[in-house]
């Protein structure tokens, strides 16, 4: 019965996978068969519909269980005490008072964690670093006891800015040196000097972006429990298998003895990609106490030490011919990473967005005495877009050219970096559609009269937000590219139960993006079932086949094809069984709404009738994600147009509306995709206008580690957002035709808003967030 | 009844005595509970840790985000800033009590229909705040919605869809208001 499909291919091949701008070569097994591509002319019934989120009712009733809601018998709570200074050594710890406090069960201080954990050492390298952890019956007792500990420090000089870290006499932030060993990281094509010499017009600018904090509503956290030598971890994570690997490595356990579970999580945005100090300390305390231990960051810890988007300074030079043709792009960047991090700098987008023969970027990454960076939605590209698109808009002004025309002129027909064809690229369509929807008039934006703008926006903007005398309107745009091909390895199983209900099993996770729903839709479509008959089971390393982290906008294009293949495999088996019952051959059968029909006849059977006949015969289909096409660039593209109002008396910027048009291939669920767009754009609004982690340079501590002082947009800050799609099914990327969409929307928002502000006030503000002070300084020319 | 909202975390008090507890009675989602909270215990801790009502979320613990919003005698309150002992005799409604078990309120249905929950972590607070708004203003304008809801943060960016959901719920008659217990501006208590 459960005969596997005959392999049409076989063996292992190498394939290239791009993760957040980094390219990896992976060896993968070829899938046993490759489903027929869902091209645009294939009629689909469930994929492409705005099905409601399959877990929505859990979320609106409070039944959805997040990590902090996990309660285990006898569970204890851990609270981490953190260093108040950025650099130094711990001289002494007096925990006597803490130990005597009610509810306290265990305390771990400096030197108490195995060296392999690299936790609770004596050396302090950033403010917020874990120093000790208290385990007690309640969080409050643990926290009170932690703050009753007396820790004496020998403070040492520190560096919390790029400049301080690279100074000749700088304190040693890291023993091996303050500059990351790959620095300066140079990526170049052509000859920038020659390109600049050939330019008619050259613009230069220095663009600055802030440290931004993920600020997910659910903080990082884990619950750890041992059963003999087996460890179970409930963790709010974007990567259950990566948490498993981290925990197994650090705690020296075989992978098979670590189980990681993630059911619901309250956002990640890149900061929840592995096991953290909270995970490992909870596991150690759980071992020591013989009880389950829950350790959840409080908000201050979350804002100080759970990752951030690093700041950047980008010195940009762009040369162009009079007609706008780019001759050279150069960017020299300084990026302070924090105490740790990878080279996720702003460079990539400079090489990928425009056709330009001569491009050179040089990035220097410095370690500083602040918490380490982590990927944050569109890492590097978000920062880079502000510099590149800012300079492109400055170039358009200098050329007296429509910034949209400038972009069209330099549209890259092929991946300009590696000269590969794109799997699909509808950026020109994005430009056209966006301009039409926004009312971009084709000329230099400044040429629009105030009256025209009123007319254009009257239908879109709430009446209370119309201009008054001190207010000026402006419009601007920016474009985006982001690698979203996804790739292997990723596996799925689709089971048809005896009552014809269907389980989709995939070891991926839903961050709030909607992957549970999207995968259920893909499976229902592929197998021919009603969506309500399909349940996606995700987030458990013990019982589910491997999937990678939900990062890099990869989940839909990576796991989706595996789920589709598994569903088709299950359908094939179901059809074989049904064919004997219907006295026909499987190739005459088709399925829809959980019903099998013999083509061109009125003979039919429901899935349930077939499975009832089969009894407990288990139909189980397996699928895997095949390799990526060789020599093809797979990207999501897009453009955003912004209109703002600037109060020239106060410098206050209000974003009135954003029109976003992106090409992400096939859209599996338009409503959920629109939600992703709105979310990314709103984070972009925050990045443009409000968000900035402030570190005191004299004390080396974060000054705004709260949601009041680190401002994210509220409902009152929301512009009118129009989301449109361009392009169509991208079956050159994978057989579902879908690329990723989670990260692209945040990339062009800030530069589009900055361009609109420049248009409104007649001066560029090359530093975000565009605070009233910075805007006023630009208006008065006193920056 | 004292509803003063003040911050108590990082209490260094180690003199645990009987006076730290107070036996009290409150009604949560139409059920009566007798509890003896510590004097530094918040309503949020009482709900989540004693009554296992984990729908109400802890995000900031200091009145900045609205994730912990509940209805306290009909008005929105940040439960992380509300001392449990101040709720003696009070009536509390949480997300779990917005509709009878097994059913969904009009507002909850509208949140589902309009995809107003992404990760869902802010959603319980959003729903409670939105219901409070509808309770005192059956047909709020968009500006009223914005004003009433801007104390509830959402990092996933569901705001546009929450506005749509509230509008749709209002049209479907989710607002019965004005009710006597609501605050004038619908803003969370202690905001
Ligand atoms: S948790 Fe109460 S307002 Fe944030
Ligand atoms: S839905 Fe995720 S924070 Fe609001």
Coordinates of N, CA and C and ligand atoms in Angstrom, one line a residue, chain B residues 44 57-68 78 80, ligand 1:
Chain B
X44 N -2.4 41.1 37.8 CA -1.9 40.2 36.7 C -1.4 38.9 37.3
X57 N -1.6 38.8 29.2 CA -0.2 38.7 29.1 C 0.7 39.7 29.8
X58 N 1.9 39.3 30.2 CA 2.8 40.2 30.8 C 3.9 40.5 29.7
X59 N 4.0 41.8 29.5 CA 5.0 42.2 28.4 C 6.0 43.2 29.0
X60 N 5.5 44.2 29.7 CA 6.4 45.3 30.2 C 6.4 45.4 31.7
X61 N 5.4 45.0 32.3 CA 5.2 45.0 33.8 C 5.3 46.4 34.4
X62 N 5.0 47.4 33.5 CA 5.0 48.8 34.0 C 4.1 49.7 33.3
X63 N 3.0 49.2 32.8 CA 2.0 50.1 32.2 C 2.4 50.8 31.0
X64 N 3.2 50.1 30.1 CA 3.7 50.8 28.9 C 3.1 50.2 27.6
X65 N 2.5 49.0 27.7 CA 2.2 48.2 26.5 C 0.7 47.8 26.4
X66 N 0.0 47.6 27.5 CA -1.4 47.3 27.4 C -1.6 45.8 27.2
X67 N -0.6 44.9 27.1 CA -0.8 43.5 26.9 C -1.6 42.9 28.1
X68 N -1.6 43.5 29.3 CA -2.2 43.0 30.5 C -3.5 43.6 30.7
X78 N -4.6 48.4 33.5 CA -3.4 47.6 33.3 C -3.3 46.7 34.5
X80 N -1.0 44.8 35.3 CA 0.4 44.8 35.9 C 0.6 45.9 36.9
Ligands
LIG1 S1 2.4 44.4 30.9 FE1 1.0 45.8 31.8 S2 1.1 47.5 30.5 FE2 2.6 46.2 29.7

